[in-house]
Amino acid sequence: MILVKLGGSVITDKSKDMTPRMDIIARLTQEIADSGQDCLIIHGAGSFGHIKAKEYCLQDGIGHPDHKQGIDEVQMDMRKLNGLVVDAFHAAGMPVASIPAGAISIFEDGELMELPANIFKHYLDIGITPISFGDVVVDRKKGVCICSGDDIMTHLAKELDIKKCIFVTSEEGIFSHYPPDEGEGPIPDIEHGQDIKFKSMNTDVTGGMERKLELIFNITSTGCDVILLNGLVPGRLKDALEGKEIIGTKVRGG
Ligand code: IP8
């Protein structure tokens, strides 16, 4: 079984509030359908979640004076984006079951405590592709917090028998230095736990890459391989799902 995350930077225009990239959503969902692989789908928020989540400080809980409105709006916006992704799967001929993290998970001080993987497993067993997404979720300490699609990916990779995780991003893969040289490709293979020394003039970029790799190593520690690829390039997701060699970064399970 393959766990796929459709990143928010691919399926939305992150710079414009609530702007989906309908053509890309349609193509990626079709590629998943055409691959014929058993998948479990997670998607990110992009401009349907991050802008307002930040505005209402929802990662910090319920301290904002208008937090009730913020929770309501961000949850509603995420369900709108999810509806668009679900519609695209239907158009591609794939039956899916939407499972919002906000309805089934419990966090404590920003850490995921409960998210019943058996619900996902059950849908898979009856031949329906489960689809979840980053959401506003209940937090026993803070009131609410943000559950990212990455939190769901990591949790399900640990709980279910996942062979491969694919992060569909707007980047070619992981590079060791930023910006990459003209014509340079991403690091094709990384071993679980390998020490990659990132170089960039911008410490945000270095820190961001280190965090991304830390998240990936958390997943590869379960033994499953992780692939990071550019979903803006047609066919790359389908090729990766079918086990073909692609341009991107593969991190081997440890
Ligand atoms: O885009 C964030 O999910 P992500 C979810 O996977 C919200 O990080 C609601 C901002």
Short mmCIF file of C-alpha atoms and ligand atoms in Angstrom, two decimals:
data_model
loop_
_atom_site.label_atom_id
_atom_site.label_comp_id
_atom_site.label_asym_id
_atom_site.label_seq_id
_atom_site.Cartn_x
_atom_site.Cartn_y
_atom_site.Cartn_z
CA MET A 1 0.00 0.00 0.00
CA ILE A 2 1.28 3.47 -0.87
CA LEU A 3 0.73 6.60 1.17
CA VAL A 4 0.60 9.74 -1.00
CA LYS A 5 0.63 13.34 0.19
CA LEU A 6 -0.52 15.92 -2.31
CA GLY A 7 1.26 19.02 -0.99
CA GLY A 8 -0.62 22.28 -0.52
CA SER A 9 1.95 24.11 -2.66
CA VAL A 10 1.07 21.86 -5.61
CA ILE A 11 -2.73 21.72 -5.39
CA THR A 12 -3.18 25.41 -4.53
CA ASP A 13 -1.55 28.70 -5.36
CA LYS A 14 -0.04 29.44 -1.95
CA SER A 15 0.32 33.16 -2.64
CA LYS A 16 -3.42 33.77 -3.30
CA ASP A 17 -6.06 33.11 -0.65
CA MET A 18 -8.30 30.10 -1.43
CA THR A 19 -6.95 29.54 -4.93
CA PRO A 20 -7.01 25.90 -6.10
CA ARG A 21 -4.96 24.70 -9.06
CA MET A 22 -7.81 22.77 -10.65
CA ASP A 23 -5.82 21.52 -13.66
CA ILE A 24 -3.11 20.09 -11.44
CA ILE A 25 -5.62 18.51 -9.03
CA ALA A 26 -7.35 16.88 -12.01
CA ARG A 27 -4.08 15.57 -13.48
CA LEU A 28 -2.65 14.22 -10.21
CA THR A 29 -5.86 12.44 -9.24
CA GLN A 30 -6.02 10.92 -12.75
CA GLU A 31 -2.39 9.75 -12.44
CA ILE A 32 -3.25 8.03 -9.14
CA ALA A 33 -6.34 6.41 -10.69
CA ASP A 34 -4.39 5.31 -13.81
CA SER A 35 -1.58 3.75 -11.75
CA GLY A 36 -4.04 1.16 -10.42
CA GLN A 37 -2.13 1.07 -7.11
CA ASP A 38 -3.77 0.78 -3.70
CA CYS A 39 -3.23 4.21 -2.19
CA LEU A 40 -4.13 6.17 0.86
CA ILE A 41 -4.31 9.89 0.15
CA ILE A 42 -3.48 12.86 2.34
CA HIS A 43 -3.49 16.47 1.16
CA GLY A 44 -2.11 19.68 2.51
CA ALA A 45 -3.78 23.05 2.99
CA GLY A 46 -1.88 25.58 0.88
CA SER A 47 -3.80 28.83 0.62
CA PHE A 48 -6.99 27.21 2.03
CA GLY A 49 -5.49 26.80 5.49
CA HIS A 50 -2.20 28.44 6.31
CA ILE A 51 -3.16 32.07 5.77
CA LYS A 52 -6.16 32.10 8.15
CA ALA A 53 -4.61 29.61 10.60
CA LYS A 54 -1.79 32.12 11.04
CA GLU A 55 -4.16 35.10 11.19
CA TYR A 56 -6.13 33.48 14.05
CA CYS A 57 -2.97 31.97 15.67
CA LEU A 58 -4.67 28.55 15.74
CA GLN A 59 -1.41 26.64 16.20
CA ASP A 60 -1.23 28.29 19.65
CA GLY A 61 -4.77 27.28 20.62
CA ILE A 62 -7.70 29.50 21.51
CA GLY A 63 -5.98 32.73 22.61
CA HIS A 64 -7.14 34.90 19.70
CA PRO A 65 -10.26 37.00 20.51
CA ASP A 66 -11.99 35.66 17.38
CA HIS A 67 -10.76 32.09 17.73
CA LYS A 68 -14.26 30.59 17.34
CA GLN A 69 -14.68 32.23 13.97
CA GLY A 70 -11.14 31.18 13.02
CA ILE A 71 -11.75 27.51 13.86
CA ASP A 72 -15.03 27.53 11.96
CA GLU A 73 -13.59 29.29 8.89
CA VAL A 74 -10.41 27.22 8.56
CA GLN A 75 -12.29 23.94 9.02
CA MET A 76 -14.87 25.02 6.44
CA ASP A 77 -12.20 26.16 3.96
CA MET A 78 -10.32 22.86 4.32
CA ARG A 79 -13.52 20.94 3.64
CA LYS A 80 -14.03 23.04 0.50
CA LEU A 81 -10.54 22.16 -0.74
CA ASN A 82 -11.12 18.52 0.18
CA GLY A 83 -14.41 18.61 -1.78
CA LEU A 84 -12.52 19.75 -4.87
CA VAL A 85 -9.99 16.93 -4.50
CA VAL A 86 -12.77 14.38 -3.89
CA ASP A 87 -14.67 15.64 -6.98
CA ALA A 88 -11.50 15.20 -9.03
CA PHE A 89 -11.11 11.59 -7.84
CA HIS A 90 -14.73 10.94 -8.79
CA ALA A 91 -14.09 12.40 -12.26
CA ALA A 92 -11.09 10.05 -12.51
CA GLY A 93 -13.39 7.13 -11.67
CA MET A 94 -12.12 6.44 -8.15
CA PRO A 95 -14.44 5.99 -5.14
CA VAL A 96 -12.98 7.73 -2.07
CA ALA A 97 -13.98 8.23 1.56
CA SER A 98 -13.17 11.57 3.13
CA ILE A 99 -11.87 11.33 6.72
CA PRO A 100 -11.28 14.79 8.26
CA ALA A 101 -8.60 14.72 10.97
CA GLY A 102 -10.62 17.32 12.92
CA ALA A 103 -13.41 14.76 13.37
CA ILE A 104 -11.36 11.79 14.55
CA SER A 105 -8.08 12.90 16.13
CA ILE A 106 -7.00 14.15 19.54
CA PHE A 107 -3.86 16.18 20.16
CA GLU A 108 -2.16 17.23 23.39
CA ASP A 109 0.01 20.32 23.41
CA GLY A 110 0.45 20.05 19.64
CA GLU A 111 1.33 16.33 19.68
CA LEU A 112 -0.87 13.76 17.98
CA MET A 113 -2.26 11.37 20.62
CA GLU A 114 -5.10 9.55 18.84
CA LEU A 115 -6.01 9.05 15.19
CA PRO A 116 -7.64 5.65 14.64
CA ALA A 117 -5.81 4.04 11.74
CA ASN A 118 -8.31 1.17 11.72
CA ILE A 119 -10.89 3.49 10.07
CA PHE A 120 -8.50 3.99 7.13
CA LYS A 121 -7.74 0.26 7.06
CA HIS A 122 -11.42 -0.62 6.98
CA TYR A 123 -12.12 1.57 3.93
CA LEU A 124 -9.07 0.11 2.18
CA ASP A 125 -10.29 -3.41 2.93
CA ILE A 126 -13.60 -2.70 1.21
CA GLY A 127 -11.87 -1.16 -1.81
CA ILE A 128 -12.45 2.52 -1.12
CA THR A 129 -9.54 4.93 -1.05
CA PRO A 130 -9.42 6.91 2.20
CA ILE A 131 -8.51 10.57 1.91
CA SER A 132 -7.58 12.83 4.81
CA PHE A 133 -6.08 16.31 5.06
CA GLY A 134 -4.44 18.87 7.34
CA ASP A 135 -7.07 20.35 9.65
CA VAL A 136 -7.92 22.26 12.83
CA VAL A 137 -8.13 19.58 15.53
CA VAL A 138 -8.97 19.37 19.22
CA ASP A 139 -6.07 19.72 21.62
CA ARG A 140 -6.54 18.63 25.25
CA LYS A 141 -4.19 21.33 26.49
CA LYS A 142 -4.45 24.23 24.04
CA GLY A 143 -8.11 23.89 23.03
CA VAL A 144 -7.26 23.40 19.36
CA CYS A 145 -4.16 23.17 17.23
CA ILE A 146 -3.22 22.53 13.62
CA CYS A 147 -2.74 18.97 12.44
CA SER A 148 -0.63 19.00 9.30
CA GLY A 149 -0.89 16.44 6.54
CA ASP A 150 2.67 15.47 7.52
CA ASP A 151 1.46 14.53 11.04
CA ILE A 152 -1.11 12.20 9.46
CA MET A 153 1.47 10.72 7.06
CA THR A 154 3.91 9.93 9.89
CA HIS A 155 1.20 8.42 12.08
CA LEU A 156 -0.31 6.21 9.37
CA ALA A 157 3.11 5.07 8.14
CA LYS A 158 3.74 3.79 11.66
CA GLU A 159 0.31 2.25 12.20
CA LEU A 160 -0.38 0.62 8.83
CA ASP A 161 1.56 -1.70 6.56
CA ILE A 162 2.89 1.00 4.24
CA LYS A 163 5.62 0.09 1.73
CA LYS A 164 6.16 3.48 0.18
CA CYS A 165 5.34 7.11 1.00
CA ILE A 166 5.31 9.72 -1.74
CA PHE A 167 5.44 13.44 -1.05
CA VAL A 168 4.13 15.29 -4.09
CA THR A 169 5.71 18.74 -3.82
CA SER A 170 6.49 21.70 -6.05
CA GLU A 171 10.23 20.96 -5.85
CA GLU A 172 12.42 18.56 -7.81
CA GLY A 173 13.60 16.84 -4.64
CA ILE A 174 16.13 17.48 -1.89
CA PHE A 175 19.30 19.36 -2.78
CA SER A 176 22.37 19.61 -0.59
CA HIS A 177 22.83 23.30 -1.28
CA TYR A 178 20.48 26.15 -2.07
CA PRO A 179 19.97 27.63 -4.54
CA PRO A 180 21.02 24.61 -6.65
CA ASP A 181 23.43 25.18 -9.54
CA GLU A 182 22.03 25.64 -13.04
CA GLY A 183 20.99 22.23 -14.38
CA GLU A 184 21.81 20.43 -11.14
CA GLY A 185 19.53 17.56 -10.13
CA PRO A 186 18.37 16.67 -6.62
CA ILE A 187 20.18 14.08 -4.45
CA PRO A 188 18.76 10.85 -5.98
CA ASP A 189 19.29 8.52 -3.00
CA ILE A 190 19.58 9.06 0.72
CA GLU A 191 19.95 6.29 3.30
CA HIS A 192 17.84 6.38 6.45
CA GLY A 193 19.69 8.52 9.01
CA GLN A 194 22.35 9.70 6.55
CA ASP A 195 24.02 12.94 7.65
CA ILE A 196 23.39 15.47 4.88
CA LYS A 197 25.17 18.80 5.35
CA PHE A 198 22.85 21.40 3.85
CA LYS A 199 24.45 24.58 2.60
CA SER A 200 22.69 27.86 1.95
CA MET A 201 23.30 31.53 2.62
CA ASN A 202 19.79 31.53 4.08
CA THR A 203 19.54 29.75 7.45
CA ASP A 204 15.74 29.43 7.06
CA VAL A 205 16.28 27.25 4.01
CA THR A 206 18.87 25.09 5.78
CA GLY A 207 16.64 24.73 8.86
CA GLY A 208 13.62 24.00 6.65
CA MET A 209 15.48 21.23 4.79
CA GLU A 210 16.82 19.74 8.02
CA ARG A 211 13.29 19.65 9.45
CA LYS A 212 11.93 18.08 6.26
CA LEU A 213 14.58 15.36 6.36
CA GLU A 214 13.96 14.78 10.07
CA LEU A 215 10.26 14.24 9.28
CA ILE A 216 11.19 11.86 6.46
CA PHE A 217 13.61 9.90 8.71
CA ASN A 218 10.79 9.57 11.23
CA ILE A 219 8.85 7.78 8.49
CA THR A 220 11.78 5.76 7.07
CA SER A 221 12.49 4.48 10.61
CA THR A 222 9.40 2.28 10.10
CA GLY A 223 11.20 0.59 7.20
CA CYS A 224 9.16 2.19 4.45
CA ASP A 225 10.80 4.13 1.59
CA VAL A 226 9.98 7.79 1.04
CA ILE A 227 10.02 9.54 -2.33
CA LEU A 228 9.89 13.28 -2.73
CA LEU A 229 9.00 14.42 -6.24
CA ASN A 230 7.81 17.38 -8.27
CA GLY A 231 4.08 17.03 -8.96
CA LEU A 232 4.10 19.97 -11.37
CA VAL A 233 5.79 17.70 -13.93
CA PRO A 234 3.19 15.52 -15.70
CA GLY A 235 3.62 11.76 -15.31
CA ARG A 236 6.14 11.82 -12.46
CA LEU A 237 3.67 10.74 -9.79
CA LYS A 238 2.28 7.93 -11.93
CA ASP A 239 5.81 6.69 -12.74
CA ALA A 240 6.77 6.72 -9.06
CA LEU A 241 3.57 4.87 -8.12
CA GLU A 242 4.39 2.24 -10.73
CA GLY A 243 7.91 1.84 -9.30
CA LYS A 244 9.73 3.42 -12.25
CA GLU A 245 12.89 5.49 -11.84
CA ILE A 246 12.06 9.19 -11.67
CA ILE A 247 13.77 12.50 -11.03
CA GLY A 248 13.34 13.18 -7.32
CA THR A 249 14.83 12.07 -4.02
CA LYS A 250 14.36 8.58 -2.63
CA VAL A 251 15.05 8.02 1.05
CA ARG A 252 15.49 4.34 1.85
CA GLY A 253 13.70 2.78 4.79
CA GLY A 254 15.98 1.85 7.68
O1 IP8 B 1 -0.49 21.92 4.60
C1 IP8 B 1 -1.94 22.34 7.39
O2 IP8 B 1 -1.63 21.15 6.71
P1 IP8 B 1 -0.32 21.06 5.80
C2 IP8 B 1 -3.40 22.39 7.82
O3 IP8 B 1 -0.17 19.61 5.46
C3 IP8 B 1 -3.95 23.75 8.10
O4 IP8 B 1 0.85 21.52 6.64
C4 IP8 B 1 -5.36 23.80 8.47
C5 IP8 B 1 -3.27 24.85 8.04
#
